[in-house]
Short mmCIF file of C-alpha atoms in Angstrom, two decimals:
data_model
loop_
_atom_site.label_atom_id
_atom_site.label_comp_id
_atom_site.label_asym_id
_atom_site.label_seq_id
_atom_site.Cartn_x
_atom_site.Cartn_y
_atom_site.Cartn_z
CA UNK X 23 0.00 0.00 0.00
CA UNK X 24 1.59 3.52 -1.02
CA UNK X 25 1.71 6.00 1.73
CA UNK X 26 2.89 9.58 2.26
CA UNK X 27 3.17 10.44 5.85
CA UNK X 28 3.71 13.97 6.31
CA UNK X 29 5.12 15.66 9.61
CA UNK X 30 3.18 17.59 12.42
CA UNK X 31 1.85 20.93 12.41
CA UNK X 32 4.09 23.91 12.43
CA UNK X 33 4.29 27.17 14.34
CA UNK X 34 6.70 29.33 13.05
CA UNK X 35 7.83 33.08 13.65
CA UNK X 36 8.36 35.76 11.00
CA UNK X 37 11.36 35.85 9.24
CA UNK X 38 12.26 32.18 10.11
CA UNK X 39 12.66 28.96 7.75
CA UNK X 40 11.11 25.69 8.35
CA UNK X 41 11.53 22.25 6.85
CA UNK X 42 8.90 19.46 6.13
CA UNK X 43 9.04 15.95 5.68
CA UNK X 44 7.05 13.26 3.62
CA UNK X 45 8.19 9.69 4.44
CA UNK X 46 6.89 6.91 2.02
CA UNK X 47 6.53 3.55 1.37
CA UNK X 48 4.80 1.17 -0.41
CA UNK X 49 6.69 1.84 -3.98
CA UNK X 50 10.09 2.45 -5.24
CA UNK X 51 10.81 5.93 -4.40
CA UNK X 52 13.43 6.45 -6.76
CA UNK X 53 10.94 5.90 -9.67
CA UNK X 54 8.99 8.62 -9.41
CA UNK X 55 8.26 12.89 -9.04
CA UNK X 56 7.10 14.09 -5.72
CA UNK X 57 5.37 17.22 -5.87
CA UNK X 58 4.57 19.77 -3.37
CA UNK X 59 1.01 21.80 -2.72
CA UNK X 60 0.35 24.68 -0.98
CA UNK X 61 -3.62 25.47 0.37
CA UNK X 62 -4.41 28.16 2.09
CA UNK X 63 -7.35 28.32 4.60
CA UNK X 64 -10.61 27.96 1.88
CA UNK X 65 -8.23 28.80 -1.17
CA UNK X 66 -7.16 27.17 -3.97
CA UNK X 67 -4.72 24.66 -4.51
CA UNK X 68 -1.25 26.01 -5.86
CA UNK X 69 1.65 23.57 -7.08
CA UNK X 70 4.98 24.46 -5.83
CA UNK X 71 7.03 22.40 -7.72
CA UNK X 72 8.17 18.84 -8.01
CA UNK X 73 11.61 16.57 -7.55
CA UNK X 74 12.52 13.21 -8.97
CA UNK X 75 13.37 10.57 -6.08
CA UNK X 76 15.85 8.81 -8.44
CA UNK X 77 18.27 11.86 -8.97
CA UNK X 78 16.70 14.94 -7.09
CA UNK X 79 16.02 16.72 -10.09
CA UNK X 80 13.75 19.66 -9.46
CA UNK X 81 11.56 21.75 -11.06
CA UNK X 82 9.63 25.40 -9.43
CA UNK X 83 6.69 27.10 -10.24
CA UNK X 84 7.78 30.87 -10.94
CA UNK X 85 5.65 32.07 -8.25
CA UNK X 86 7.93 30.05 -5.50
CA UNK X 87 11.17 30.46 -6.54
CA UNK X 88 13.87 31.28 -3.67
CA UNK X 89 10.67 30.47 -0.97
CA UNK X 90 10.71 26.73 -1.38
CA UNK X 91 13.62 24.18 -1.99
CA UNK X 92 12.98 20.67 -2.74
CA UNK X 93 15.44 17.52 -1.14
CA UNK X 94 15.39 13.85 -1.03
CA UNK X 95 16.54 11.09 0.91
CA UNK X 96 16.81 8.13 -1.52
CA UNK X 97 17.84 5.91 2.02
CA UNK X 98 14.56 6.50 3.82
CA UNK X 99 12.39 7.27 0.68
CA UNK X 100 11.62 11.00 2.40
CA UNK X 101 10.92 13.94 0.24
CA UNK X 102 11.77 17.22 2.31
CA UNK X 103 10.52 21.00 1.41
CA UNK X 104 12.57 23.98 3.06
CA UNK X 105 10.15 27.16 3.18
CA UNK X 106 12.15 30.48 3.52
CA UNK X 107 11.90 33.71 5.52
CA UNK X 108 8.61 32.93 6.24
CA UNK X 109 5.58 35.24 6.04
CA UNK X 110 1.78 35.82 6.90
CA UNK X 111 1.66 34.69 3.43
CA UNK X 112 3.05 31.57 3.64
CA UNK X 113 0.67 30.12 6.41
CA UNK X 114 -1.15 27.31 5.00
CA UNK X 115 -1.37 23.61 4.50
CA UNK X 116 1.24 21.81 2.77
CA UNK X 117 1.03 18.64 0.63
CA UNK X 118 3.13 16.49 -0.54
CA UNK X 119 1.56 14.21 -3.61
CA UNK X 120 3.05 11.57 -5.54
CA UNK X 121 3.15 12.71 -9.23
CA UNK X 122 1.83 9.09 -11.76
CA UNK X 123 4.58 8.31 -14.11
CA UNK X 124 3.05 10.41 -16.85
CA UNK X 125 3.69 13.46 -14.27
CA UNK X 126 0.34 14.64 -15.21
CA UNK X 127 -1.90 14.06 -12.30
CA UNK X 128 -1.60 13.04 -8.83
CA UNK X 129 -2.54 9.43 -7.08
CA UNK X 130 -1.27 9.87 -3.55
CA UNK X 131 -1.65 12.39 -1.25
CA UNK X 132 0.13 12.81 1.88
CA UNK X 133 -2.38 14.45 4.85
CA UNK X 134 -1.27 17.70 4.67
CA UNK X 135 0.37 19.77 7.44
CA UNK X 136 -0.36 23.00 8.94
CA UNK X 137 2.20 26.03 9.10
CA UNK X 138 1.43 28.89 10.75
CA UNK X 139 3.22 31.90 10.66
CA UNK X 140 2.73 34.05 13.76
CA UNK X 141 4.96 35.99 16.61
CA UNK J 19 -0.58 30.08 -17.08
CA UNK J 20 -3.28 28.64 -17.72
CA UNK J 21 -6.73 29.50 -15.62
CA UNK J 22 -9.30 27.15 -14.79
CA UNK J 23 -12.49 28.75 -14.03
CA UNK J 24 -14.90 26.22 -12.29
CA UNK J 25 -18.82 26.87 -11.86
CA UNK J 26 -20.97 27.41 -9.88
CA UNK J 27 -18.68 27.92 -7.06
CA UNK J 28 -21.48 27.04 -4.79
CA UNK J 29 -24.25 23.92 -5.83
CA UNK J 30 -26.85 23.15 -3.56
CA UNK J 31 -28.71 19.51 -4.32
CA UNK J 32 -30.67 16.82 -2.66
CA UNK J 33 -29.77 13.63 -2.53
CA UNK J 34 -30.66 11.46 -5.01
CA UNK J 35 -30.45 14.20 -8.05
CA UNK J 36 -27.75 14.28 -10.72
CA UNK J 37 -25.34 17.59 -11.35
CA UNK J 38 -22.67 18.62 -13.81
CA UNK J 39 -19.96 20.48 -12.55
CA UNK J 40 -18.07 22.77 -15.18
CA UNK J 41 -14.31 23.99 -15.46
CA UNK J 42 -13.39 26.32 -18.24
CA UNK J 43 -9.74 26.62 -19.63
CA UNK J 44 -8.27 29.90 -20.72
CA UNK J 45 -6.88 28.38 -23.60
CA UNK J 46 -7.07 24.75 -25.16
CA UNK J 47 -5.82 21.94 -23.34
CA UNK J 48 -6.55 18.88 -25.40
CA UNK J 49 -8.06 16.60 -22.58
CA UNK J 50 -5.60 17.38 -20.00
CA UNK J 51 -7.93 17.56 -17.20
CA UNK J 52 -8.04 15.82 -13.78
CA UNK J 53 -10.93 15.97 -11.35
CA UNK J 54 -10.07 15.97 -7.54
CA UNK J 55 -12.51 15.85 -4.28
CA UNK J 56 -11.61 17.28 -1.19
CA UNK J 57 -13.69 16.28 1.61
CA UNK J 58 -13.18 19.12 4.87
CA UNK J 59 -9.66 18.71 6.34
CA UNK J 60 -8.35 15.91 4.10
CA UNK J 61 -6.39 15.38 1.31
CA UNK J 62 -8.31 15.49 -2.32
CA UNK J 63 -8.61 12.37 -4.20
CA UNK J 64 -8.57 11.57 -7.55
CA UNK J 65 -11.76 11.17 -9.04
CA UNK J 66 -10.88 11.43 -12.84
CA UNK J 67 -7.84 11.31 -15.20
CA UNK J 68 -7.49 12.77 -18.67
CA UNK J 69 -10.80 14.37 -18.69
CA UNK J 70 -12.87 11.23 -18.80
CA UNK J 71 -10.90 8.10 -18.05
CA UNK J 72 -12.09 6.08 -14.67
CA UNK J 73 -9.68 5.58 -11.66
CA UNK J 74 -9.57 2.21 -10.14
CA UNK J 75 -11.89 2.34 -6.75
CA UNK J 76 -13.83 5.33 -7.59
CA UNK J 77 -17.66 4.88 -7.64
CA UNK J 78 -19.43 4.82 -11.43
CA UNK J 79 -21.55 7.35 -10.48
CA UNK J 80 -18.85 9.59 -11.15
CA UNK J 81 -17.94 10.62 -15.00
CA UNK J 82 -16.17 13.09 -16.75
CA UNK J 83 -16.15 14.45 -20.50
CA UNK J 84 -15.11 17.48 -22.45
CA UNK J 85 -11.74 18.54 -24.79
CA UNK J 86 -10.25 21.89 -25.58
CA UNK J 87 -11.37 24.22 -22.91
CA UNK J 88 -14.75 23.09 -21.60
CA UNK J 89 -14.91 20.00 -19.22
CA UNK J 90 -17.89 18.57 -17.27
CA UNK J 91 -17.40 16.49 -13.94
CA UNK J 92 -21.20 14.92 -13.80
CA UNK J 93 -22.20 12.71 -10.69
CA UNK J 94 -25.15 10.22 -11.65
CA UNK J 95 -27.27 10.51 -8.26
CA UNK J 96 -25.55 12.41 -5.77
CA UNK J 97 -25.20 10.99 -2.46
CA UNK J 98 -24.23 12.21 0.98
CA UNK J 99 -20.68 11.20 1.14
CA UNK J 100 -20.29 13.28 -1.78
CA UNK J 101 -20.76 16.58 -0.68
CA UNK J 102 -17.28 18.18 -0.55
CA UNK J 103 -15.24 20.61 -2.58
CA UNK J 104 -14.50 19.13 -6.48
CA UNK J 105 -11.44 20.33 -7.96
CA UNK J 106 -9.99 20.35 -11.76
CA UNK J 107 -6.12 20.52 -12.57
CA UNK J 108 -4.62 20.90 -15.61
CA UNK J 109 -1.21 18.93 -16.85
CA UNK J 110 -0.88 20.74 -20.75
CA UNK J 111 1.92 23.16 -19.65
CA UNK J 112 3.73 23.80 -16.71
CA UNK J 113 3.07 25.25 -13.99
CA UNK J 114 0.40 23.24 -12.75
CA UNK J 115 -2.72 24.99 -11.96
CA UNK J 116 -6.15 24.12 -10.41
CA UNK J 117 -9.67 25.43 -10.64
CA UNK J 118 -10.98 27.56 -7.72
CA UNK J 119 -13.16 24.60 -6.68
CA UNK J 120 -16.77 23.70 -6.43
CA UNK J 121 -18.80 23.21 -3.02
CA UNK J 122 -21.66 20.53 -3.66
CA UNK J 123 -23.89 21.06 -0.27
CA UNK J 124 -26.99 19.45 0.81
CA UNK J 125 -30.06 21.82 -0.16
#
């Protein structure tokens, strides 16, 4: 069974950097783009950009450029996003989803996690 | 990029009656559509691939159709574990985008 478990809920001051994690399992890591999702509270869903487990190649929406950076860990199968000097802005859930092999749609989710950005 | 517009944001139904759920590109995509749901605080799920093609474990009730820049997510008698948020995504160019969302409430 595929899985994408996500880490907890973050509370993060202004100005600072956090880093999440999405651990899987249940398919060869290496084989496939995970992407990253951002949702703010009742908004839309924006795609941040995606990186392939096999050889950490990444690839950035425009819009997130220099505020998100994409890393794997081929040993434990963990995709990691590092959000930067962090913002009002940038408080939202956070996916991670598993991109098919076409890279065209997405078949796992991980269960999202919460950043909030407050002093 | 491309926009998705998706209407009505809002669709109130009883259960048992069937809707269609639009999304308008803002410029042709082929069939490069994908329908998500999104139930409150969970992931979404994928309900539909390539505008009309079926996902393994997904009820029949739910069916998609459309090319180019108009697409139709249509439920076949709506029932109560399927009032959420319904999302489409596009995959023709990059970045990725998604549709605002439609809310299908109980009336």
């Amino acid at each position: 069974e595929v899985q994408l478990q996500q880490s907890g809920a973050e509370l993060v001051k202004p100005g600072a950097s956090v880093k999440l994690s999405c651990k899987t399992s249940g398919y060869t890591f290496s084989n496939y783009y995970m992407s990253w999702l951002k949702q703010m509270p009742g908004q839309n869903i924006e795609w941040i950009g995606n990186i392939y487990g096999g050889n950490g190649g990444t690839g950035y929406n425009q819009k997130f450029k220099g505020k998100a950076t994409l890393t794997v860990d081929k040993s434990s199968s963990t995709a990691y996003m590092d959000l930067s000097s962090l913002t009002s802005e940038d408080s939202a859930v956070y996916f991670c989803a598993r991109e098919d092999n076409s890279g065209d749609y997405f078949d796992y989710w991980g269960q999202g996690v919460m950043v909030t950005v407050s002093s | 990029d491309i926009v998705l517009t998706q209407s009505p944001a809002t669709l109130s139904v009883t259960p048992g009656e069937s809707v269609s759920l639009s999304c308008r590109a803002s410029q042709g995509i082929s069939t490069s559509i994908h329908w998500y749901q999104q139930k409150s605080n969970e992931s979404p799920r994928l309900l539909i691939k390539y505008a009309s093609q079926s996902i393994s474990g997904i009820p029949s009730r739910f069916s998609g159709s459309g090319s180019g820049t108009d697409f139709t997510l249509s439920i076949n008698r709506v029932e109560s574990e399927d009032f959420s948020v319904y999302y489409c995504q596009q995959s023709y160019s990059l970045p990725l985008t998604f549709g605002s969302g439609t809310k299908l409430e109980i009336k």
